[in-house]
Structures are given as C-alpha cells and as structure tokens.
Amino acid sequence: MLVSPSLLSADFANLIPDLEMINESESDYLHLDVMDGVFVPNISFGFPVMKSVAKHCRKPLDVHLMIVDPDKWISQVRDLGAEIMNVHQEACPHLHSVIQRIHNAGMKAGVTLNPATPVSSLVDIIEDVDLVLIMSVNPGFGGQPFIRHSLKKVEELRSLVATTGSKAIIEVDGGVNAQTGKELAVAGADMLVAGSYVFGASDPREAIHSLKVL
Ligand code: DX5
Ligand code: ZN
C-alpha cells in the first residue's frame, strides 16, 4: 500500500520533528491539505508554509487543493517541486483542460471526489488522470469518522479503471486507520492518506508501517 501522511494533524508550531519523522518513515509521500475557507469551511496553510516544508521534506509532495479555481495555482504547485497535484472535480468546470495543464507543468494529475460526487462523473476523464482521490469524509477537517459508503465507491472506481485500461491510482482520504485501511485495501485502494491516525499515535512511524503493510 502507498501511504501519504497528512501534515494537517501535525504541530504547526513545531514542524521540524514531524518532518524528520516522515523522512525517516516508510511513507511514500507527504500529503499537503490546502484550504481556502470558500471551497471548504476551514483555512489551513498556503504557499509560504509549503515552500518551507518542501525544503525540509525528502518525500515527494502530494498536494490536495481544497480551493476554488485550483488551476490558477498550477505553476506555484510546480515550483514547490510537487509530484502530484490533486484538484477537486467540483471546483473545475473545465476539468479536462486543467488536467492537461497540470501535465504540461510536469506533474501527475489527480482528481478528487467529494463524498456526494459519483464515480460515474469520471467516465470521460478517467483515461487522462494519473490518480483519483476519493474523499471518505467531507473535506475541511481532520479527525472525522470514515464514511462507509466510500468502500463502494472504491470498488466502483476499481472496476472503472479495469474496464477502461486507465492507469489511475486510487487514493483515499479521511478517517483512515488500520481497520478502515484494511477494508479499503480489500475494496481496491492503492494509496491511503492518514492524518490523525499517524500524528495522534504514540509511535507515528509504527502507525505508518501498519498502513504500509496492508
Ligand atoms: C480533510 C483532509 C484530510 C485530513 C485527513 O479535509 O483532506 O487529508 O487531513 O485527516 P484524518 O486522517 O484525520 O481523517
Ligand atoms: Zn487531504
């Protein structure tokens, strides 16, 4: 299983030890949750913070933009050195164009679906994307309970990927822990985001390991 710990649950006044923990862990990515207070009812952090984080992080960055007009920020995300840029389907009326522009900037393009957005909305774009991020909570906050219907969406997406021959990786974000992670692995997830499960653990590296082995 690919693992992408979310920095949202780290201590923002003392990030260096948490970044060192990530660097030394088995995590595959660092997940960065950008919130604008418009697309979601919360504000997290922006580019000045992410630039500093990027300097200290040796894992590839998986940037999740929970913002309106995410296409305005493609070059800034590229300048961070991010590997994956995730935009919300609900925030992009011209999703096909945004995906091409993310690719032209040299990044992997991810499309994120809110809990009420159906997998079927991706039928005409699935062959163009590198990753689909299924939200298993309503975006905006860490520490929320896992929405169990997400398991069905992961199964449905796995089947869509198989029937179209898409190379898209299936990532899941929200309420992930060892138990829900195991169920997501069975449903067909390739990559798990975890915030509170990792940073709330007495041994965060062990928490990352417990997802890695799923
Ligand atoms: C929620 C964010 C998540 C969040 C997950 O809007 O997209 O990445 O950090 O937090 P947990 O793992 O605590 O549900
Ligand atoms: Zn996220």
PDB file of C-alpha atoms and ligand atoms in Angstrom:
ATOM      1  CA  MET A   1       0.000   0.000   0.000  1.00  0.00           C
ATOM      2  CA  LEU A   2       1.211   3.502  -0.780  1.00  0.00           C
ATOM      3  CA  VAL A   3       0.983   5.799   2.262  1.00  0.00           C
ATOM      4  CA  SER A   4       0.663   9.588   2.257  1.00  0.00           C
ATOM      5  CA  PRO A   5       0.559  11.042   5.803  1.00  0.00           C
ATOM      6  CA  SER A   6      -1.342  14.345   6.025  1.00  0.00           C
ATOM      7  CA  LEU A   7       0.539  17.191   7.668  1.00  0.00           C
ATOM      8  CA  LEU A   8      -2.805  18.735   8.711  1.00  0.00           C
ATOM      9  CA  SER A   9      -2.667  16.878  12.033  1.00  0.00           C
ATOM     10  CA  ALA A  10       0.958  17.838  12.794  1.00  0.00           C
ATOM     11  CA  ASP A  11       2.018  20.556  15.241  1.00  0.00           C
ATOM     12  CA  PHE A  12       2.235  23.682  13.041  1.00  0.00           C
ATOM     13  CA  ALA A  13       4.355  25.487  15.632  1.00  0.00           C
ATOM     14  CA  ASN A  14       6.936  22.723  15.634  1.00  0.00           C
ATOM     15  CA  LEU A  15       7.008  21.040  12.233  1.00  0.00           C
ATOM     16  CA  ILE A  16      10.675  20.028  12.011  1.00  0.00           C
ATOM     17  CA  PRO A  17      10.408  16.936  14.285  1.00  0.00           C
ATOM     18  CA  ASP A  18       7.286  15.805  12.415  1.00  0.00           C
ATOM     19  CA  LEU A  19       9.015  16.267   9.042  1.00  0.00           C
ATOM     20  CA  GLU A  20      12.047  14.349  10.289  1.00  0.00           C
ATOM     21  CA  MET A  21       9.714  11.571  11.431  1.00  0.00           C
ATOM     22  CA  ILE A  22       8.147  11.482   7.922  1.00  0.00           C
ATOM     23  CA  ASN A  23      11.595  11.494   6.279  1.00  0.00           C
ATOM     24  CA  GLU A  24      12.681   8.518   8.354  1.00  0.00           C
ATOM     25  CA  SER A  25       9.395   6.631   7.995  1.00  0.00           C
ATOM     26  CA  GLU A  26       8.226   4.199   5.324  1.00  0.00           C
ATOM     27  CA  SER A  27       5.792   6.799   3.933  1.00  0.00           C
ATOM     28  CA  ASP A  28       5.759   7.190   0.168  1.00  0.00           C
ATOM     29  CA  TYR A  29       4.568  10.806   0.084  1.00  0.00           C
ATOM     30  CA  LEU A  30       3.741  13.809   2.247  1.00  0.00           C
ATOM     31  CA  HIS A  31       0.107  14.934   1.788  1.00  0.00           C
ATOM     32  CA  LEU A  32      -0.445  18.702   1.986  1.00  0.00           C
ATOM     33  CA  ASP A  33      -4.029  19.923   2.528  1.00  0.00           C
ATOM     34  CA  VAL A  34      -4.620  23.455   1.241  1.00  0.00           C
ATOM     35  CA  MET A  35      -7.965  25.022   2.304  1.00  0.00           C
ATOM     36  CA  ASP A  36      -9.275  28.435   1.315  1.00  0.00           C
ATOM     37  CA  GLY A  37     -12.311  28.974   3.565  1.00  0.00           C
ATOM     38  CA  VAL A  38     -14.512  29.139   0.434  1.00  0.00           C
ATOM     39  CA  PHE A  39     -14.497  25.695  -1.179  1.00  0.00           C
ATOM     40  CA  VAL A  40     -14.345  24.189   2.329  1.00  0.00           C
ATOM     41  CA  PRO A  41     -15.338  25.737   5.687  1.00  0.00           C
ATOM     42  CA  ASN A  42     -11.782  25.952   7.019  1.00  0.00           C
ATOM     43  CA  ILE A  43      -8.435  27.616   6.227  1.00  0.00           C
ATOM     44  CA  SER A  44      -5.210  25.639   6.631  1.00  0.00           C
ATOM     45  CA  PHE A  45      -1.969  26.891   5.064  1.00  0.00           C
ATOM     46  CA  GLY A  46      -0.685  28.215   1.767  1.00  0.00           C
ATOM     47  CA  PHE A  47       2.425  28.550  -0.370  1.00  0.00           C
ATOM     48  CA  PRO A  48       4.821  30.301   2.076  1.00  0.00           C
ATOM     49  CA  VAL A  49       4.342  27.467   4.559  1.00  0.00           C
ATOM     50  CA  MET A  50       4.538  24.763   1.884  1.00  0.00           C
ATOM     51  CA  LYS A  51       7.776  26.242   0.475  1.00  0.00           C
ATOM     52  CA  SER A  52       9.415  25.952   3.887  1.00  0.00           C
ATOM     53  CA  VAL A  53       8.020  22.458   4.386  1.00  0.00           C
ATOM     54  CA  ALA A  54       9.296  21.368   0.949  1.00  0.00           C
ATOM     55  CA  LYS A  55      12.840  22.439   1.909  1.00  0.00           C
ATOM     56  CA  HIS A  56      12.846  20.018   4.830  1.00  0.00           C
ATOM     57  CA  CYS A  57      10.892  17.137   3.293  1.00  0.00           C
ATOM     58  CA  ARG A  58      12.628  14.338   1.406  1.00  0.00           C
ATOM     59  CA  LYS A  59       9.387  12.574   0.412  1.00  0.00           C
ATOM     60  CA  PRO A  60       7.545  13.537  -2.788  1.00  0.00           C
ATOM     61  CA  LEU A  61       4.709  16.002  -2.204  1.00  0.00           C
ATOM     62  CA  ASP A  62       1.070  15.036  -2.772  1.00  0.00           C
ATOM     63  CA  VAL A  63      -0.742  18.397  -2.809  1.00  0.00           C
ATOM     64  CA  HIS A  64      -4.520  18.344  -2.198  1.00  0.00           C
ATOM     65  CA  LEU A  65      -6.096  21.672  -3.121  1.00  0.00           C
ATOM     66  CA  MET A  66      -9.456  22.231  -1.416  1.00  0.00           C
ATOM     67  CA  ILE A  67      -9.845  25.622  -3.046  1.00  0.00           C
ATOM     68  CA  VAL A  68     -11.867  27.329  -5.755  1.00  0.00           C
ATOM     69  CA  ASP A  69     -10.107  27.895  -9.101  1.00  0.00           C
ATOM     70  CA  PRO A  70      -7.209  25.498  -8.365  1.00  0.00           C
ATOM     71  CA  ASP A  71      -5.973  25.975 -11.964  1.00  0.00           C
ATOM     72  CA  LYS A  72      -4.753  29.460 -11.002  1.00  0.00           C
ATOM     73  CA  TRP A  73      -2.052  27.870  -8.851  1.00  0.00           C
ATOM     74  CA  ILE A  74      -0.558  25.237 -11.187  1.00  0.00           C
ATOM     75  CA  SER A  75       2.798  26.988 -11.635  1.00  0.00           C
ATOM     76  CA  GLN A  76       3.145  27.661  -7.895  1.00  0.00           C
ATOM     77  CA  VAL A  77       2.482  23.990  -7.094  1.00  0.00           C
ATOM     78  CA  ARG A  78       5.023  23.006  -9.784  1.00  0.00           C
ATOM     79  CA  ASP A  79       7.563  25.414  -8.235  1.00  0.00           C
ATOM     80  CA  LEU A  80       7.204  23.580  -4.908  1.00  0.00           C
ATOM     81  CA  GLY A  81       8.542  20.502  -6.701  1.00  0.00           C
ATOM     82  CA  ALA A  82       5.270  18.618  -6.093  1.00  0.00           C
ATOM     83  CA  GLU A  83       4.881  15.229  -7.750  1.00  0.00           C
ATOM     84  CA  ILE A  84       1.075  15.082  -7.543  1.00  0.00           C
ATOM     85  CA  MET A  85      -1.409  17.961  -7.847  1.00  0.00           C
ATOM     86  CA  ASN A  86      -4.920  16.995  -6.740  1.00  0.00           C
ATOM     87  CA  VAL A  87      -7.833  19.225  -7.776  1.00  0.00           C
ATOM     88  CA  HIS A  88     -11.474  18.727  -6.866  1.00  0.00           C
ATOM     89  CA  GLN A  89     -13.844  17.706  -9.639  1.00  0.00           C
ATOM     90  CA  GLU A  90     -16.434  20.030  -8.035  1.00  0.00           C
ATOM     91  CA  ALA A  91     -14.060  23.023  -8.329  1.00  0.00           C
ATOM     92  CA  CYS A  92     -13.226  22.544 -12.029  1.00  0.00           C
ATOM     93  CA  PRO A  93     -15.921  23.151 -14.669  1.00  0.00           C
ATOM     94  CA  HIS A  94     -13.179  22.704 -17.302  1.00  0.00           C
ATOM     95  CA  LEU A  95     -11.563  19.646 -15.752  1.00  0.00           C
ATOM     96  CA  HIS A  96     -10.121  18.244 -18.984  1.00  0.00           C
ATOM     97  CA  SER A  97      -8.240  21.476 -19.633  1.00  0.00           C
ATOM     98  CA  VAL A  98      -6.957  21.643 -16.039  1.00  0.00           C
ATOM     99  CA  ILE A  99      -5.634  18.062 -16.276  1.00  0.00           C
ATOM    100  CA  GLN A 100      -3.745  18.874 -19.489  1.00  0.00           C
ATOM    101  CA  ARG A 101      -2.248  21.982 -17.905  1.00  0.00           C
ATOM    102  CA  ILE A 102      -1.076  20.052 -14.823  1.00  0.00           C
ATOM    103  CA  HIS A 103       0.585  17.527 -17.161  1.00  0.00           C
ATOM    104  CA  ASN A 104       2.171  20.301 -19.203  1.00  0.00           C
ATOM    105  CA  ALA A 105       3.654  21.634 -15.962  1.00  0.00           C
ATOM    106  CA  GLY A 106       5.329  18.235 -15.465  1.00  0.00           C
ATOM    107  CA  MET A 107       3.200  16.922 -12.585  1.00  0.00           C
ATOM    108  CA  LYS A 108       0.920  13.933 -12.072  1.00  0.00           C
ATOM    109  CA  ALA A 109      -2.718  14.984 -12.195  1.00  0.00           C
ATOM    110  CA  GLY A 110      -5.153  13.823  -9.529  1.00  0.00           C
ATOM    111  CA  VAL A 111      -8.913  14.378  -9.452  1.00  0.00           C
ATOM    112  CA  THR A 112     -10.643  14.395  -6.083  1.00  0.00           C
ATOM    113  CA  LEU A 113     -14.280  13.457  -5.467  1.00  0.00           C
ATOM    114  CA  ASN A 114     -16.325  14.701  -2.514  1.00  0.00           C
ATOM    115  CA  PRO A 115     -18.493  12.094  -0.771  1.00  0.00           C
ATOM    116  CA  ALA A 116     -21.627  13.035  -2.765  1.00  0.00           C
ATOM    117  CA  THR A 117     -19.893  13.177  -6.167  1.00  0.00           C
ATOM    118  CA  PRO A 118     -20.378   9.911  -8.071  1.00  0.00           C
ATOM    119  CA  VAL A 119     -17.551   7.852  -9.560  1.00  0.00           C
ATOM    120  CA  SER A 120     -19.545   7.890 -12.813  1.00  0.00           C
ATOM    121  CA  SER A 121     -18.690  11.611 -13.153  1.00  0.00           C
ATOM    122  CA  LEU A 122     -15.173  10.465 -14.148  1.00  0.00           C
ATOM    123  CA  VAL A 123     -16.166   8.238 -17.071  1.00  0.00           C
ATOM    124  CA  ASP A 124     -14.994  10.749 -19.677  1.00  0.00           C
ATOM    125  CA  ILE A 125     -11.750  11.730 -17.933  1.00  0.00           C
ATOM    126  CA  ILE A 126     -10.515   8.527 -16.259  1.00  0.00           C
ATOM    127  CA  GLU A 127      -8.043   7.686 -19.043  1.00  0.00           C
ATOM    128  CA  ASP A 128      -6.400  11.117 -18.721  1.00  0.00           C
ATOM    129  CA  VAL A 129      -5.741  11.157 -14.980  1.00  0.00           C
ATOM    130  CA  ASP A 130      -2.872   9.632 -13.009  1.00  0.00           C
ATOM    131  CA  LEU A 131      -4.783   9.395  -9.764  1.00  0.00           C
ATOM    132  CA  VAL A 132      -8.288   9.633  -8.308  1.00  0.00           C
ATOM    133  CA  LEU A 133      -8.648  10.735  -4.697  1.00  0.00           C
ATOM    134  CA  ILE A 134     -11.848   9.514  -3.048  1.00  0.00           C
ATOM    135  CA  MET A 135     -12.825  11.664  -0.054  1.00  0.00           C
ATOM    136  CA  SER A 136     -14.098   9.387   2.705  1.00  0.00           C
ATOM    137  CA  VAL A 137     -15.046  12.408   4.867  1.00  0.00           C
ATOM    138  CA  ASN A 138     -16.362  15.828   3.901  1.00  0.00           C
ATOM    139  CA  PRO A 139     -13.206  17.854   3.246  1.00  0.00           C
ATOM    140  CA  GLY A 140     -12.183  20.598   5.646  1.00  0.00           C
ATOM    141  CA  PHE A 141     -11.160  18.921   8.881  1.00  0.00           C
ATOM    142  CA  GLY A 142      -9.009  16.091  10.164  1.00  0.00           C
ATOM    143  CA  GLY A 143     -10.268  13.577  12.711  1.00  0.00           C
ATOM    144  CA  GLN A 144     -13.732  12.892  11.251  1.00  0.00           C
ATOM    145  CA  PRO A 145     -15.320   9.435  11.126  1.00  0.00           C
ATOM    146  CA  PHE A 146     -14.902   7.368   7.959  1.00  0.00           C
ATOM    147  CA  ILE A 147     -17.955   7.395   5.637  1.00  0.00           C
ATOM    148  CA  ARG A 148     -18.529   3.706   4.941  1.00  0.00           C
ATOM    149  CA  HIS A 149     -20.190   4.281   1.568  1.00  0.00           C
ATOM    150  CA  SER A 150     -16.681   5.212   0.351  1.00  0.00           C
ATOM    151  CA  LEU A 151     -15.863   1.484   0.218  1.00  0.00           C
ATOM    152  CA  LYS A 152     -18.491   1.028  -2.516  1.00  0.00           C
ATOM    153  CA  LYS A 153     -17.058   3.995  -4.408  1.00  0.00           C
ATOM    154  CA  VAL A 154     -13.570   2.496  -4.278  1.00  0.00           C
ATOM    155  CA  GLU A 155     -14.931  -0.825  -5.621  1.00  0.00           C
ATOM    156  CA  GLU A 156     -16.790   1.009  -8.383  1.00  0.00           C
ATOM    157  CA  LEU A 157     -13.696   3.037  -9.276  1.00  0.00           C
ATOM    158  CA  ARG A 158     -11.516  -0.090  -9.302  1.00  0.00           C
ATOM    159  CA  SER A 159     -13.924  -1.605 -11.809  1.00  0.00           C
ATOM    160  CA  LEU A 160     -13.989   1.580 -13.946  1.00  0.00           C
ATOM    161  CA  VAL A 161     -10.178   1.646 -14.001  1.00  0.00           C
ATOM    162  CA  ALA A 162     -10.048  -2.025 -15.021  1.00  0.00           C
ATOM    163  CA  THR A 163     -12.625  -1.747 -17.791  1.00  0.00           C
ATOM    164  CA  THR A 164     -11.123   1.379 -19.347  1.00  0.00           C
ATOM    165  CA  GLY A 165      -7.485   0.343 -19.037  1.00  0.00           C
ATOM    166  CA  SER A 166      -6.804   3.588 -17.154  1.00  0.00           C
ATOM    167  CA  LYS A 167      -3.535   3.721 -15.220  1.00  0.00           C
ATOM    168  CA  ALA A 168      -5.110   5.811 -12.429  1.00  0.00           C
ATOM    169  CA  ILE A 169      -4.017   5.099  -8.875  1.00  0.00           C
ATOM    170  CA  ILE A 170      -6.850   5.025  -6.305  1.00  0.00           C
ATOM    171  CA  GLU A 171      -6.124   7.190  -3.250  1.00  0.00           C
ATOM    172  CA  VAL A 172      -8.460   7.567  -0.254  1.00  0.00           C
ATOM    173  CA  ASP A 173      -8.520  10.423   2.259  1.00  0.00           C
ATOM    174  CA  GLY A 174     -10.384  10.770   5.561  1.00  0.00           C
ATOM    175  CA  GLY A 175     -10.915   8.621   8.641  1.00  0.00           C
ATOM    176  CA  VAL A 176      -8.208   6.170   7.593  1.00  0.00           C
ATOM    177  CA  ASN A 177      -6.749   3.920  10.302  1.00  0.00           C
ATOM    178  CA  ALA A 178      -5.523   0.312  10.379  1.00  0.00           C
ATOM    179  CA  GLN A 179      -9.099  -1.043  10.383  1.00  0.00           C
ATOM    180  CA  THR A 180     -10.645   1.172   7.677  1.00  0.00           C
ATOM    181  CA  GLY A 181      -7.354   0.921   5.772  1.00  0.00           C
ATOM    182  CA  LYS A 182      -7.678  -2.849   5.665  1.00  0.00           C
ATOM    183  CA  GLU A 183     -11.227  -2.597   4.307  1.00  0.00           C
ATOM    184  CA  LEU A 184     -10.067  -0.040   1.725  1.00  0.00           C
ATOM    185  CA  ALA A 185      -7.257  -2.340   0.637  1.00  0.00           C
ATOM    186  CA  VAL A 186      -9.786  -5.125   0.047  1.00  0.00           C
ATOM    187  CA  ALA A 187     -12.041  -2.713  -1.875  1.00  0.00           C
ATOM    188  CA  GLY A 188      -9.152  -1.829  -4.200  1.00  0.00           C
ATOM    189  CA  ALA A 189      -7.367   1.252  -2.837  1.00  0.00           C
ATOM    190  CA  ASP A 190      -3.715   1.774  -3.847  1.00  0.00           C
ATOM    191  CA  MET A 191      -2.822   4.705  -1.604  1.00  0.00           C
ATOM    192  CA  LEU A 192      -4.043   5.904   1.805  1.00  0.00           C
ATOM    193  CA  VAL A 193      -3.907   9.370   3.356  1.00  0.00           C
ATOM    194  CA  ALA A 194      -3.856   9.461   7.146  1.00  0.00           C
ATOM    195  CA  GLY A 195      -3.660  12.491   9.415  1.00  0.00           C
ATOM    196  CA  SER A 196      -4.909  11.954  12.948  1.00  0.00           C
ATOM    197  CA  TYR A 197      -4.160   8.203  12.880  1.00  0.00           C
ATOM    198  CA  VAL A 198      -0.473   8.972  12.225  1.00  0.00           C
ATOM    199  CA  PHE A 199       0.127  12.177  14.187  1.00  0.00           C
ATOM    200  CA  GLY A 200      -2.134  11.157  17.095  1.00  0.00           C
ATOM    201  CA  ALA A 201      -0.264   7.868  17.536  1.00  0.00           C
ATOM    202  CA  SER A 202       2.240   7.333  20.332  1.00  0.00           C
ATOM    203  CA  ASP A 203       4.532   5.888  17.640  1.00  0.00           C
ATOM    204  CA  PRO A 204       3.731   7.643  14.329  1.00  0.00           C
ATOM    205  CA  ARG A 205       6.278   5.637  12.345  1.00  0.00           C
ATOM    206  CA  GLU A 206       4.680   2.420  13.534  1.00  0.00           C
ATOM    207  CA  ALA A 207       1.243   3.796  12.504  1.00  0.00           C
ATOM    208  CA  ILE A 208       2.652   4.472   9.019  1.00  0.00           C
ATOM    209  CA  HIS A 209       4.096   0.945   8.962  1.00  0.00           C
ATOM    210  CA  SER A 210       0.688  -0.531   9.884  1.00  0.00           C
ATOM    211  CA  LEU A 211      -0.812   1.043   6.734  1.00  0.00           C
ATOM    212  CA  LYS A 212       2.206   0.259   4.570  1.00  0.00           C
ATOM    213  CA  VAL A 213       1.796  -3.498   5.111  1.00  0.00           C
ATOM    214  CA  LEU A 214      -1.888  -3.587   4.104  1.00  0.00           C
TER     215      LEU A 214
HETATM  216  C1  DX5 B   1      -9.571  16.571   5.121  1.00  0.00           C
HETATM  217  C2  DX5 B   1      -8.187  16.382   4.543  1.00  0.00           C
HETATM  218  C3  DX5 B   1      -7.503  15.164   5.022  1.00  0.00           C
HETATM  219  C4  DX5 B   1      -7.281  15.123   6.502  1.00  0.00           C
HETATM  220  C5  DX5 B   1      -7.461  13.695   6.909  1.00  0.00           C
HETATM  221  O1  DX5 B   1     -10.185  17.631   4.508  1.00  0.00           O
HETATM  222  O2  DX5 B   1      -8.230  16.317   3.127  1.00  0.00           O
HETATM  223  O3  DX5 B   1      -6.275  14.937   4.315  1.00  0.00           O
HETATM  224  O4  DX5 B   1      -6.018  15.564   6.922  1.00  0.00           O
HETATM  225  O5  DX5 B   1      -7.459  13.632   8.284  1.00  0.00           O
HETATM  226  P1  DX5 B   1      -7.806  12.292   9.070  1.00  0.00           P
HETATM  227  O6  DX5 B   1      -6.857  11.244   8.574  1.00  0.00           O
HETATM  228  O7  DX5 B   1      -7.597  12.685  10.480  1.00  0.00           O
HETATM  229  O8  DX5 B   1      -9.234  11.961   8.729  1.00  0.00           O
HETATM  230 ZN    ZN B   2      -6.350  15.663   2.000  1.00  0.00          ZN
END
